[in-house]
């Protein structure tokens, strides 16, 4: 159902507004602690996607946090926290339903990011019962493309599970969870974007999220570093060469979004297809992206309980510290001061939370 059509827009607006006071008035951060958290509750996964930002070796070297440790960390987060459970694949945890039950009992809100292959009837009924706000499911292409990346036979399993999700929501007459059809775009699947958007609309997805690839390994990765990485000016780890029609494909998506109930979201954020020129440009990052306030509204918690902003800079450990202690740590204070001074760092290039500046030229391109 699409009654939550504006929920994604309201969430994005809240992220922008929430960061305003602690960013400009640092003394108010005790009242405006980050409200959204990406919690990687495991590094284990049932797939090995080449483009995943998490490293498979993490799963080999680190045991998962226990259920008690996870709920203990959740207890340290603000009452108003929205916690997106991710990984790895969070459904690899046998106690997943106990985790979302515990979050619900703490009167906090949860969401789920998943590849969808482990969405059993029991799991679906659980996420409906505990009123998860949102579930994001990665469906990157048609059957041929999908199975090339994620394994033969898995496409049919995924679509069957998607049918189950839609069925149980209708049976329970539940608006929750809203669900997001997620696509990571590469040259090989870019031409499929309009078809995938139409498919998402037919399935009644609340949102359709199109993400361009991250450009380095320092974003949203549990491989943590010190503040020294903020000085890095890395070459992109990718040799991606998109076809010349990428802007026309985005034009088509933006045009479709005007009448679709399924809301279109783009990462990095853009208003018109021409803004893609700033994503592909190699000019100084401050010329291509708006200054970022994301670390004042959100944070990431690793599968070991460490906490970091969107960039993989360790600012604390929620197994050992309170959230207030983390926010007052020298690492976090220095990180925020340097980000506030610079607007962005070179390693922010391609981050899904980044906002591309408008790119103006003589051509006319569809606006969102």
JSON list of N, CA, C and O in Angstrom, two decimals, residues 55-113:
[
{"chain": "A", "resi": 55, "resn": "UNK", "atom": "N", "xyz": [33.49, -6.16, 4.24]},
{"chain": "A", "resi": 55, "resn": "UNK", "atom": "CA", "xyz": [34.50, -7.14, 3.84]},
{"chain": "A", "resi": 55, "resn": "UNK", "atom": "C", "xyz": [34.18, -8.50, 4.45]},
{"chain": "A", "resi": 55, "resn": "UNK", "atom": "O", "xyz": [33.91, -8.62, 5.64]},
{"chain": "A", "resi": 56, "resn": "UNK", "atom": "N", "xyz": [34.22, -9.54, 3.64]},
{"chain": "A", "resi": 56, "resn": "UNK", "atom": "CA", "xyz": [33.87, -10.87, 4.14]},
{"chain": "A", "resi": 56, "resn": "UNK", "atom": "C", "xyz": [34.81, -11.33, 5.25]},
{"chain": "A", "resi": 56, "resn": "UNK", "atom": "O", "xyz": [34.42, -12.11, 6.11]},
{"chain": "A", "resi": 57, "resn": "UNK", "atom": "N", "xyz": [36.04, -10.82, 5.27]},
{"chain": "A", "resi": 57, "resn": "UNK", "atom": "CA", "xyz": [36.97, -11.27, 6.30]},
{"chain": "A", "resi": 57, "resn": "UNK", "atom": "C", "xyz": [36.53, -10.82, 7.70]},
{"chain": "A", "resi": 57, "resn": "UNK", "atom": "O", "xyz": [36.93, -11.42, 8.70]},
{"chain": "A", "resi": 58, "resn": "UNK", "atom": "N", "xyz": [35.70, -9.78, 7.78]},
{"chain": "A", "resi": 58, "resn": "UNK", "atom": "CA", "xyz": [35.22, -9.35, 9.08]},
{"chain": "A", "resi": 58, "resn": "UNK", "atom": "C", "xyz": [34.41, -10.45, 9.75]},
{"chain": "A", "resi": 58, "resn": "UNK", "atom": "O", "xyz": [34.47, -10.64, 10.96]},
{"chain": "A", "resi": 59, "resn": "UNK", "atom": "N", "xyz": [33.61, -11.15, 8.96]},
{"chain": "A", "resi": 59, "resn": "UNK", "atom": "CA", "xyz": [32.78, -12.22, 9.52]},
{"chain": "A", "resi": 59, "resn": "UNK", "atom": "C", "xyz": [33.64, -13.35, 10.07]},
{"chain": "A", "resi": 59, "resn": "UNK", "atom": "O", "xyz": [33.24, -14.03, 11.02]},
{"chain": "A", "resi": 60, "resn": "UNK", "atom": "N", "xyz": [34.82, -13.54, 9.49]},
{"chain": "A", "resi": 60, "resn": "UNK", "atom": "CA", "xyz": [35.69, -14.62, 9.93]},
{"chain": "A", "resi": 60, "resn": "UNK", "atom": "C", "xyz": [36.43, -14.26, 11.21]},
{"chain": "A", "resi": 60, "resn": "UNK", "atom": "O", "xyz": [36.74, -15.13, 12.01]},
{"chain": "A", "resi": 61, "resn": "UNK", "atom": "N", "xyz": [36.70, -12.98, 11.41]},
{"chain": "A", "resi": 61, "resn": "UNK", "atom": "CA", "xyz": [37.55, -12.56, 12.52]},
{"chain": "A", "resi": 61, "resn": "UNK", "atom": "C", "xyz": [36.78, -12.05, 13.72]},
{"chain": "A", "resi": 61, "resn": "UNK", "atom": "O", "xyz": [37.36, -11.88, 14.79]},
{"chain": "A", "resi": 62, "resn": "UNK", "atom": "N", "xyz": [35.49, -11.79, 13.57]},
{"chain": "A", "resi": 62, "resn": "UNK", "atom": "CA", "xyz": [34.73, -11.21, 14.67]},
{"chain": "A", "resi": 62, "resn": "UNK", "atom": "C", "xyz": [33.46, -12.01, 14.94]},
{"chain": "A", "resi": 62, "resn": "UNK", "atom": "O", "xyz": [32.66, -12.22, 14.03]},
{"chain": "A", "resi": 63, "resn": "UNK", "atom": "N", "xyz": [33.27, -12.43, 16.17]},
{"chain": "A", "resi": 63, "resn": "UNK", "atom": "CA", "xyz": [31.99, -13.06, 16.50]},
{"chain": "A", "resi": 63, "resn": "UNK", "atom": "C", "xyz": [30.90, -12.00, 16.58]},
{"chain": "A", "resi": 63, "resn": "UNK", "atom": "O", "xyz": [31.16, -10.82, 16.84]},
{"chain": "A", "resi": 64, "resn": "UNK", "atom": "N", "xyz": [29.66, -12.41, 16.33]},
{"chain": "A", "resi": 64, "resn": "UNK", "atom": "CA", "xyz": [28.54, -11.49, 16.47]},
{"chain": "A", "resi": 64, "resn": "UNK", "atom": "C", "xyz": [28.36, -11.07, 17.92]},
{"chain": "A", "resi": 64, "resn": "UNK", "atom": "O", "xyz": [28.69, -11.81, 18.85]},
{"chain": "A", "resi": 65, "resn": "UNK", "atom": "N", "xyz": [27.81, -9.88, 18.10]},
{"chain": "A", "resi": 65, "resn": "UNK", "atom": "CA", "xyz": [27.36, -9.48, 19.42]},
{"chain": "A", "resi": 65, "resn": "UNK", "atom": "C", "xyz": [26.23, -10.41, 19.86]},
{"chain": "A", "resi": 65, "resn": "UNK", "atom": "O", "xyz": [25.46, -10.91, 19.04]},
{"chain": "A", "resi": 66, "resn": "UNK", "atom": "N", "xyz": [26.13, -10.63, 21.15]},
{"chain": "A", "resi": 66, "resn": "UNK", "atom": "CA", "xyz": [25.03, -11.44, 21.66]},
{"chain": "A", "resi": 66, "resn": "UNK", "atom": "C", "xyz": [23.74, -10.62, 21.63]},
{"chain": "A", "resi": 66, "resn": "UNK", "atom": "O", "xyz": [23.75, -9.40, 21.46]},
{"chain": "A", "resi": 67, "resn": "UNK", "atom": "N", "xyz": [22.61, -11.31, 21.78]},
{"chain": "A", "resi": 67, "resn": "UNK", "atom": "CA", "xyz": [21.32, -10.63, 21.85]},
{"chain": "A", "resi": 67, "resn": "UNK", "atom": "C", "xyz": [21.33, -9.61, 22.98]},
{"chain": "A", "resi": 67, "resn": "UNK", "atom": "O", "xyz": [20.86, -8.47, 22.80]},
{"chain": "A", "resi": 68, "resn": "UNK", "atom": "N", "xyz": [21.85, -9.98, 24.12]},
{"chain": "A", "resi": 68, "resn": "UNK", "atom": "CA", "xyz": [21.89, -9.06, 25.27]},
{"chain": "A", "resi": 68, "resn": "UNK", "atom": "C", "xyz": [22.75, -7.85, 24.97]},
{"chain": "A", "resi": 68, "resn": "UNK", "atom": "O", "xyz": [22.41, -6.72, 25.37]},
{"chain": "A", "resi": 69, "resn": "UNK", "atom": "N", "xyz": [23.88, -8.04, 24.28]},
{"chain": "A", "resi": 69, "resn": "UNK", "atom": "CA", "xyz": [24.75, -6.91, 23.94]},
{"chain": "A", "resi": 69, "resn": "UNK", "atom": "C", "xyz": [24.06, -5.96, 22.96]},
{"chain": "A", "resi": 69, "resn": "UNK", "atom": "O", "xyz": [24.15, -4.73, 23.09]},
{"chain": "A", "resi": 70, "resn": "UNK", "atom": "N", "xyz": [23.37, -6.52, 21.98]},
{"chain": "A", "resi": 70, "resn": "UNK", "atom": "CA", "xyz": [22.67, -5.69, 21.01]},
{"chain": "A", "resi": 70, "resn": "UNK", "atom": "C", "xyz": [21.60, -4.85, 21.69]},
{"chain": "A", "resi": 70, "resn": "UNK", "atom": "O", "xyz": [21.50, -3.63, 21.49]},
{"chain": "A", "resi": 71, "resn": "UNK", "atom": "N", "xyz": [20.78, -5.50, 22.52]},
{"chain": "A", "resi": 71, "resn": "UNK", "atom": "CA", "xyz": [19.70, -4.76, 23.18]},
{"chain": "A", "resi": 71, "resn": "UNK", "atom": "C", "xyz": [20.26, -3.79, 24.23]},
{"chain": "A", "resi": 71, "resn": "UNK", "atom": "O", "xyz": [19.64, -2.75, 24.49]},
{"chain": "A", "resi": 72, "resn": "UNK", "atom": "N", "xyz": [21.41, -4.10, 24.77]},
{"chain": "A", "resi": 72, "resn": "UNK", "atom": "CA", "xyz": [22.06, -3.16, 25.68]},
{"chain": "A", "resi": 72, "resn": "UNK", "atom": "C", "xyz": [22.51, -1.90, 24.95]},
{"chain": "A", "resi": 72, "resn": "UNK", "atom": "O", "xyz": [22.39, -0.78, 25.48]},
{"chain": "A", "resi": 73, "resn": "UNK", "atom": "N", "xyz": [23.03, -2.06, 23.74]},
{"chain": "A", "resi": 73, "resn": "UNK", "atom": "CA", "xyz": [23.41, -0.90, 22.93]},
{"chain": "A", "resi": 73, "resn": "UNK", "atom": "C", "xyz": [22.18, -0.11, 22.53]},
{"chain": "A", "resi": 73, "resn": "UNK", "atom": "O", "xyz": [22.17, 1.13, 22.61]},
{"chain": "A", "resi": 74, "resn": "UNK", "atom": "N", "xyz": [21.13, -0.80, 22.12]},
{"chain": "A", "resi": 74, "resn": "UNK", "atom": "CA", "xyz": [19.89, -0.11, 21.74]},
{"chain": "A", "resi": 74, "resn": "UNK", "atom": "C", "xyz": [19.36, 0.70, 22.91]},
{"chain": "A", "resi": 74, "resn": "UNK", "atom": "O", "xyz": [18.85, 1.81, 22.74]},
{"chain": "A", "resi": 75, "resn": "UNK", "atom": "N", "xyz": [19.50, 0.17, 24.12]},
{"chain": "A", "resi": 75, "resn": "UNK", "atom": "CA", "xyz": [19.02, 0.86, 25.32]},
{"chain": "A", "resi": 75, "resn": "UNK", "atom": "C", "xyz": [19.74, 2.20, 25.52]},
{"chain": "A", "resi": 75, "resn": "UNK", "atom": "O", "xyz": [19.18, 3.13, 26.13]},
{"chain": "A", "resi": 76, "resn": "UNK", "atom": "N", "xyz": [20.95, 2.32, 25.00]},
{"chain": "A", "resi": 76, "resn": "UNK", "atom": "CA", "xyz": [21.72, 3.56, 25.15]},
{"chain": "A", "resi": 76, "resn": "UNK", "atom": "C", "xyz": [21.32, 4.63, 24.15]},
{"chain": "A", "resi": 76, "resn": "UNK", "atom": "O", "xyz": [21.75, 5.78, 24.26]},
{"chain": "A", "resi": 77, "resn": "UNK", "atom": "N", "xyz": [20.53, 4.25, 23.15]},
{"chain": "A", "resi": 77, "resn": "UNK", "atom": "CA", "xyz": [20.12, 5.20, 22.12]},
{"chain": "A", "resi": 77, "resn": "UNK", "atom": "C", "xyz": [18.90, 5.99, 22.58]},
{"chain": "A", "resi": 77, "resn": "UNK", "atom": "O", "xyz": [18.15, 5.53, 23.45]},
{"chain": "A", "resi": 78, "resn": "UNK", "atom": "N", "xyz": [18.68, 7.17, 22.02]},
{"chain": "A", "resi": 78, "resn": "UNK", "atom": "CA", "xyz": [17.54, 7.99, 22.46]},
{"chain": "A", "resi": 78, "resn": "UNK", "atom": "C", "xyz": [16.21, 7.28, 22.26]},
{"chain": "A", "resi": 78, "resn": "UNK", "atom": "O", "xyz": [16.07, 6.41, 21.39]},
{"chain": "A", "resi": 79, "resn": "UNK", "atom": "N", "xyz": [15.22, 7.66, 23.04]},
{"chain": "A", "resi": 79, "resn": "UNK", "atom": "CA", "xyz": [13.89, 7.07, 22.93]},
{"chain": "A", "resi": 79, "resn": "UNK", "atom": "C", "xyz": [13.32, 7.24, 21.53]},
{"chain": "A", "resi": 79, "resn": "UNK", "atom": "O", "xyz": [12.55, 6.40, 21.05]},
{"chain": "A", "resi": 80, "resn": "UNK", "atom": "N", "xyz": [13.69, 8.34, 20.86]},
{"chain": "A", "resi": 80, "resn": "UNK", "atom": "CA", "xyz": [13.16, 8.64, 19.54]},
{"chain": "A", "resi": 80, "resn": "UNK", "atom": "C", "xyz": [13.97, 7.99, 18.41]},
{"chain": "A", "resi": 80, "resn": "UNK", "atom": "O", "xyz": [13.72, 8.26, 17.23]},
{"chain": "A", "resi": 81, "resn": "UNK", "atom": "N", "xyz": [14.91, 7.13, 18.74]},
{"chain": "A", "resi": 81, "resn": "UNK", "atom": "CA", "xyz": [15.81, 6.56, 17.73]},
{"chain": "A", "resi": 81, "resn": "UNK", "atom": "C", "xyz": [15.06, 5.71, 16.71]},
{"chain": "A", "resi": 81, "resn": "UNK", "atom": "O", "xyz": [14.13, 4.98, 17.05]},
{"chain": "A", "resi": 82, "resn": "UNK", "atom": "N", "xyz": [15.50, 5.81, 15.46]},
{"chain": "A", "resi": 82, "resn": "UNK", "atom": "CA", "xyz": [15.08, 4.91, 14.39]},
{"chain": "A", "resi": 82, "resn": "UNK", "atom": "C", "xyz": [16.31, 4.07, 14.02]},
{"chain": "A", "resi": 82, "resn": "UNK", "atom": "O", "xyz": [17.34, 4.62, 13.63]},
{"chain": "A", "resi": 83, "resn": "UNK", "atom": "N", "xyz": [16.20, 2.76, 14.14]},
{"chain": "A", "resi": 83, "resn": "UNK", "atom": "CA", "xyz": [17.35, 1.87, 14.02]},
{"chain": "A", "resi": 83, "resn": "UNK", "atom": "C", "xyz": [17.17, 0.97, 12.81]},
{"chain": "A", "resi": 83, "resn": "UNK", "atom": "O", "xyz": [16.28, 0.10, 12.80]},
{"chain": "A", "resi": 84, "resn": "UNK", "atom": "N", "xyz": [17.99, 1.17, 11.79]},
{"chain": "A", "resi": 84, "resn": "UNK", "atom": "CA", "xyz": [17.94, 0.34, 10.59]},
{"chain": "A", "resi": 84, "resn": "UNK", "atom": "C", "xyz": [18.90, -0.84, 10.79]},
{"chain": "A", "resi": 84, "resn": "UNK", "atom": "O", "xyz": [20.11, -0.64, 10.91]},
{"chain": "A", "resi": 85, "resn": "UNK", "atom": "N", "xyz": [18.37, -2.04, 10.81]},
{"chain": "A", "resi": 85, "resn": "UNK", "atom": "CA", "xyz": [19.17, -3.24, 11.03]},
{"chain": "A", "resi": 85, "resn": "UNK", "atom": "C", "xyz": [19.75, -3.70, 9.70]},
{"chain": "A", "resi": 85, "resn": "UNK", "atom": "O", "xyz": [19.02, -3.93, 8.73]},
{"chain": "A", "resi": 86, "resn": "UNK", "atom": "N", "xyz": [21.07, -3.84, 9.67]},
{"chain": "A", "resi": 86, "resn": "UNK", "atom": "CA", "xyz": [21.74, -4.19, 8.43]},
{"chain": "A", "resi": 86, "resn": "UNK", "atom": "C", "xyz": [22.85, -5.17, 8.73]},
{"chain": "A", "resi": 86, "resn": "UNK", "atom": "O", "xyz": [22.92, -5.77, 9.80]},
{"chain": "A", "resi": 87, "resn": "UNK", "atom": "N", "xyz": [23.75, -5.36, 7.77]},
{"chain": "A", "resi": 87, "resn": "UNK", "atom": "CA", "xyz": [24.84, -6.31, 7.96]},
{"chain": "A", "resi": 87, "resn": "UNK", "atom": "C", "xyz": [25.93, -6.08, 6.92]},
{"chain": "A", "resi": 87, "resn": "UNK", "atom": "O", "xyz": [26.14, -4.95, 6.50]},
{"chain": "A", "resi": 88, "resn": "UNK", "atom": "N", "xyz": [26.51, -7.16, 6.43]},
{"chain": "A", "resi": 88, "resn": "UNK", "atom": "CA", "xyz": [26.04, -8.51, 6.34]},
{"chain": "A", "resi": 88, "resn": "UNK", "atom": "C", "xyz": [24.56, -8.60, 6.00]},
{"chain": "A", "resi": 88, "resn": "UNK", "atom": "O", "xyz": [23.93, -7.69, 5.53]},
{"chain": "A", "resi": 89, "resn": "UNK", "atom": "N", "xyz": [24.05, -9.79, 6.22]},
{"chain": "A", "resi": 89, "resn": "UNK", "atom": "CA", "xyz": [22.61, -10.04, 6.06]},
{"chain": "A", "resi": 89, "resn": "UNK", "atom": "C", "xyz": [22.01, -10.27, 7.44]},
{"chain": "A", "resi": 89, "resn": "UNK", "atom": "O", "xyz": [22.28, -11.29, 8.08]},
{"chain": "A", "resi": 90, "resn": "UNK", "atom": "N", "xyz": [21.23, -9.31, 7.95]},
{"chain": "A", "resi": 90, "resn": "UNK", "atom": "CA", "xyz": [20.71, -9.42, 9.32]},
{"chain": "A", "resi": 90, "resn": "UNK", "atom": "C", "xyz": [19.87, -10.67, 9.56]},
{"chain": "A", "resi": 90, "resn": "UNK", "atom": "O", "xyz": [19.83, -11.17, 10.69]},
{"chain": "A", "resi": 91, "resn": "UNK", "atom": "N", "xyz": [19.23, -11.20, 8.51]},
{"chain": "A", "resi": 91, "resn": "UNK", "atom": "CA", "xyz": [18.40, -12.38, 8.70]},
{"chain": "A", "resi": 91, "resn": "UNK", "atom": "C", "xyz": [19.23, -13.65, 8.86]},
{"chain": "A", "resi": 91, "resn": "UNK", "atom": "O", "xyz": [18.67, -14.74, 9.10]},
{"chain": "A", "resi": 92, "resn": "UNK", "atom": "N", "xyz": [20.55, -13.55, 8.74]},
{"chain": "A", "resi": 92, "resn": "UNK", "atom": "CA", "xyz": [21.42, -14.70, 9.06]},
{"chain": "A", "resi": 92, "resn": "UNK", "atom": "C", "xyz": [21.42, -14.99, 10.56]},
{"chain": "A", "resi": 92, "resn": "UNK", "atom": "O", "xyz": [21.81, -16.08, 10.98]},
{"chain": "A", "resi": 93, "resn": "UNK", "atom": "N", "xyz": [21.02, -14.03, 11.35]},
{"chain": "A", "resi": 93, "resn": "UNK", "atom": "CA", "xyz": [20.96, -14.24, 12.79]},
{"chain": "A", "resi": 93, "resn": "UNK", "atom": "C", "xyz": [19.70, -15.01, 13.15]},
{"chain": "A", "resi": 93, "resn": "UNK", "atom": "O", "xyz": [18.59, -14.61, 12.81]},
{"chain": "A", "resi": 94, "resn": "UNK", "atom": "N", "xyz": [19.88, -16.12, 13.86]},
{"chain": "A", "resi": 94, "resn": "UNK", "atom": "CA", "xyz": [18.76, -16.94, 14.25]},
{"chain": "A", "resi": 94, "resn": "UNK", "atom": "C", "xyz": [17.85, -16.22, 15.25]},
{"chain": "A", "resi": 94, "resn": "UNK", "atom": "O", "xyz": [16.67, -16.55, 15.39]},
{"chain": "A", "resi": 95, "resn": "UNK", "atom": "N", "xyz": [18.40, -15.23, 15.96]},
{"chain": "A", "resi": 95, "resn": "UNK", "atom": "CA", "xyz": [17.63, -14.51, 16.98]},
{"chain": "A", "resi": 95, "resn": "UNK", "atom": "C", "xyz": [17.10, -13.18, 16.45]},
{"chain": "A", "resi": 95, "resn": "UNK", "atom": "O", "xyz": [16.79, -12.28, 17.24]},
{"chain": "A", "resi": 96, "resn": "UNK", "atom": "N", "xyz": [16.96, -13.05, 15.13]},
{"chain": "A", "resi": 96, "resn": "UNK", "atom": "CA", "xyz": [16.53, -11.78, 14.56]},
{"chain": "A", "resi": 96, "resn": "UNK", "atom": "C", "xyz": [15.18, -11.33, 15.13]},
{"chain": "A", "resi": 96, "resn": "UNK", "atom": "O", "xyz": [15.00, -10.15, 15.47]},
{"chain": "A", "resi": 97, "resn": "UNK", "atom": "N", "xyz": [14.24, -12.26, 15.23]},
{"chain": "A", "resi": 97, "resn": "UNK", "atom": "CA", "xyz": [12.92, -11.88, 15.74]},
{"chain": "A", "resi": 97, "resn": "UNK", "atom": "C", "xyz": [12.99, -11.44, 17.20]},
{"chain": "A", "resi": 97, "resn": "UNK", "atom": "O", "xyz": [12.24, -10.55, 17.63]},
{"chain": "A", "resi": 98, "resn": "UNK", "atom": "N", "xyz": [13.91, -12.02, 17.96]},
{"chain": "A", "resi": 98, "resn": "UNK", "atom": "CA", "xyz": [14.09, -11.58, 19.34]},
{"chain": "A", "resi": 98, "resn": "UNK", "atom": "C", "xyz": [14.68, -10.17, 19.39]},
{"chain": "A", "resi": 98, "resn": "UNK", "atom": "O", "xyz": [14.35, -9.38, 20.28]},
{"chain": "A", "resi": 99, "resn": "UNK", "atom": "N", "xyz": [15.52, -9.86, 18.43]},
{"chain": "A", "resi": 99, "resn": "UNK", "atom": "CA", "xyz": [16.10, -8.51, 18.38]},
{"chain": "A", "resi": 99, "resn": "UNK", "atom": "C", "xyz": [15.02, -7.47, 18.12]},
{"chain": "A", "resi": 99, "resn": "UNK", "atom": "O", "xyz": [14.92, -6.46, 18.84]},
{"chain": "A", "resi": 100, "resn": "UNK", "atom": "N", "xyz": [14.17, -7.70, 17.11]},
{"chain": "A", "resi": 100, "resn": "UNK", "atom": "CA", "xyz": [13.15, -6.69, 16.81]},
{"chain": "A", "resi": 100, "resn": "UNK", "atom": "C", "xyz": [12.08, -6.64, 17.89]},
{"chain": "A", "resi": 100, "resn": "UNK", "atom": "O", "xyz": [11.49, -5.58, 18.16]},
{"chain": "A", "resi": 101, "resn": "UNK", "atom": "N", "xyz": [11.84, -7.77, 18.54]},
{"chain": "A", "resi": 101, "resn": "UNK", "atom": "CA", "xyz": [10.92, -7.76, 19.69]},
{"chain": "A", "resi": 101, "resn": "UNK", "atom": "C", "xyz": [11.48, -6.89, 20.80]},
{"chain": "A", "resi": 101, "resn": "UNK", "atom": "O", "xyz": [10.77, -6.07, 21.41]},
{"chain": "A", "resi": 102, "resn": "UNK", "atom": "N", "xyz": [12.77, -7.05, 21.10]},
{"chain": "A", "resi": 102, "resn": "UNK", "atom": "CA", "xyz": [13.41, -6.26, 22.15]},
{"chain": "A", "resi": 102, "resn": "UNK", "atom": "C", "xyz": [13.42, -4.77, 21.85]},
{"chain": "A", "resi": 102, "resn": "UNK", "atom": "O", "xyz": [13.22, -3.94, 22.74]},
{"chain": "A", "resi": 103, "resn": "UNK", "atom": "N", "xyz": [13.64, -4.43, 20.58]},
{"chain": "A", "resi": 103, "resn": "UNK", "atom": "CA", "xyz": [13.60, -3.02, 20.18]},
{"chain": "A", "resi": 103, "resn": "UNK", "atom": "C", "xyz": [12.20, -2.46, 20.37]},
{"chain": "A", "resi": 103, "resn": "UNK", "atom": "O", "xyz": [12.01, -1.35, 20.89]},
{"chain": "A", "resi": 104, "resn": "UNK", "atom": "N", "xyz": [11.21, -3.24, 19.98]},
{"chain": "A", "resi": 104, "resn": "UNK", "atom": "CA", "xyz": [9.82, -2.82, 20.14]},
{"chain": "A", "resi": 104, "resn": "UNK", "atom": "C", "xyz": [9.46, -2.63, 21.61]},
{"chain": "A", "resi": 104, "resn": "UNK", "atom": "O", "xyz": [8.77, -1.67, 21.98]},
{"chain": "A", "resi": 105, "resn": "UNK", "atom": "N", "xyz": [9.94, -3.52, 22.47]},
{"chain": "A", "resi": 105, "resn": "UNK", "atom": "CA", "xyz": [9.65, -3.42, 23.90]},
{"chain": "A", "resi": 105, "resn": "UNK", "atom": "C", "xyz": [10.30, -2.19, 24.52]},
{"chain": "A", "resi": 105, "resn": "UNK", "atom": "O", "xyz": [9.83, -1.69, 25.55]},
{"chain": "A", "resi": 106, "resn": "UNK", "atom": "N", "xyz": [11.36, -1.69, 23.90]},
{"chain": "A", "resi": 106, "resn": "UNK", "atom": "CA", "xyz": [12.00, -0.45, 24.35]},
{"chain": "A", "resi": 106, "resn": "UNK", "atom": "C", "xyz": [11.33, 0.79, 23.76]},
{"chain": "A", "resi": 106, "resn": "UNK", "atom": "O", "xyz": [11.81, 1.90, 23.95]},
{"chain": "A", "resi": 107, "resn": "UNK", "atom": "N", "xyz": [10.22, 0.57, 23.03]},
{"chain": "A", "resi": 107, "resn": "UNK", "atom": "CA", "xyz": [9.45, 1.68, 22.44]},
{"chain": "A", "resi": 107, "resn": "UNK", "atom": "C", "xyz": [10.26, 2.46, 21.41]},
{"chain": "A", "resi": 107, "resn": "UNK", "atom": "O", "xyz": [10.07, 3.66, 21.22]},
{"chain": "A", "resi": 108, "resn": "UNK", "atom": "N", "xyz": [11.17, 1.76, 20.72]},
{"chain": "A", "resi": 108, "resn": "UNK", "atom": "CA", "xyz": [11.95, 2.38, 19.66]},
{"chain": "A", "resi": 108, "resn": "UNK", "atom": "C", "xyz": [11.55, 1.79, 18.32]},
{"chain": "A", "resi": 108, "resn": "UNK", "atom": "O", "xyz": [10.96, 0.71, 18.26]},
{"chain": "A", "resi": 109, "resn": "UNK", "atom": "N", "xyz": [11.86, 2.49, 17.27]},
{"chain": "A", "resi": 109, "resn": "UNK", "atom": "CA", "xyz": [11.44, 2.10, 15.93]},
{"chain": "A", "resi": 109, "resn": "UNK", "atom": "C", "xyz": [12.59, 1.43, 15.18]},
{"chain": "A", "resi": 109, "resn": "UNK", "atom": "O", "xyz": [13.75, 1.85, 15.29]},
{"chain": "A", "resi": 110, "resn": "UNK", "atom": "N", "xyz": [12.26, 0.42, 14.41]},
{"chain": "A", "resi": 110, "resn": "UNK", "atom": "CA", "xyz": [13.27, -0.31, 13.65]},
{"chain": "A", "resi": 110, "resn": "UNK", "atom": "C", "xyz": [12.90, -0.37, 12.18]},
{"chain": "A", "resi": 110, "resn": "UNK", "atom": "O", "xyz": [11.74, -0.23, 11.79]},
{"chain": "A", "resi": 111, "resn": "UNK", "atom": "N", "xyz": [13.92, -0.59, 11.36]},
{"chain": "A", "resi": 111, "resn": "UNK", "atom": "CA", "xyz": [13.76, -0.83, 9.93]},
{"chain": "A", "resi": 111, "resn": "UNK", "atom": "C", "xyz": [14.73, -1.95, 9.57]},
{"chain": "A", "resi": 111, "resn": "UNK", "atom": "O", "xyz": [15.56, -2.37, 10.39]},
{"chain": "A", "resi": 112, "resn": "UNK", "atom": "N", "xyz": [14.64, -2.45, 8.35]},
{"chain": "A", "resi": 112, "resn": "UNK", "atom": "CA", "xyz": [15.46, -3.60, 7.94]},
{"chain": "A", "resi": 112, "resn": "UNK", "atom": "C", "xyz": [15.98, -3.41, 6.54]},
{"chain": "A", "resi": 112, "resn": "UNK", "atom": "O", "xyz": [15.23, -3.03, 5.64]},
{"chain": "A", "resi": 113, "resn": "UNK", "atom": "N", "xyz": [17.27, -3.68, 6.36]},
{"chain": "A", "resi": 113, "resn": "UNK", "atom": "CA", "xyz": [17.89, -3.73, 5.03]},
{"chain": "A", "resi": 113, "resn": "UNK", "atom": "C", "xyz": [18.30, -5.17, 4.78]},
{"chain": "A", "resi": 113, "resn": "UNK", "atom": "O", "xyz": [19.08, -5.74, 5.55]}
]
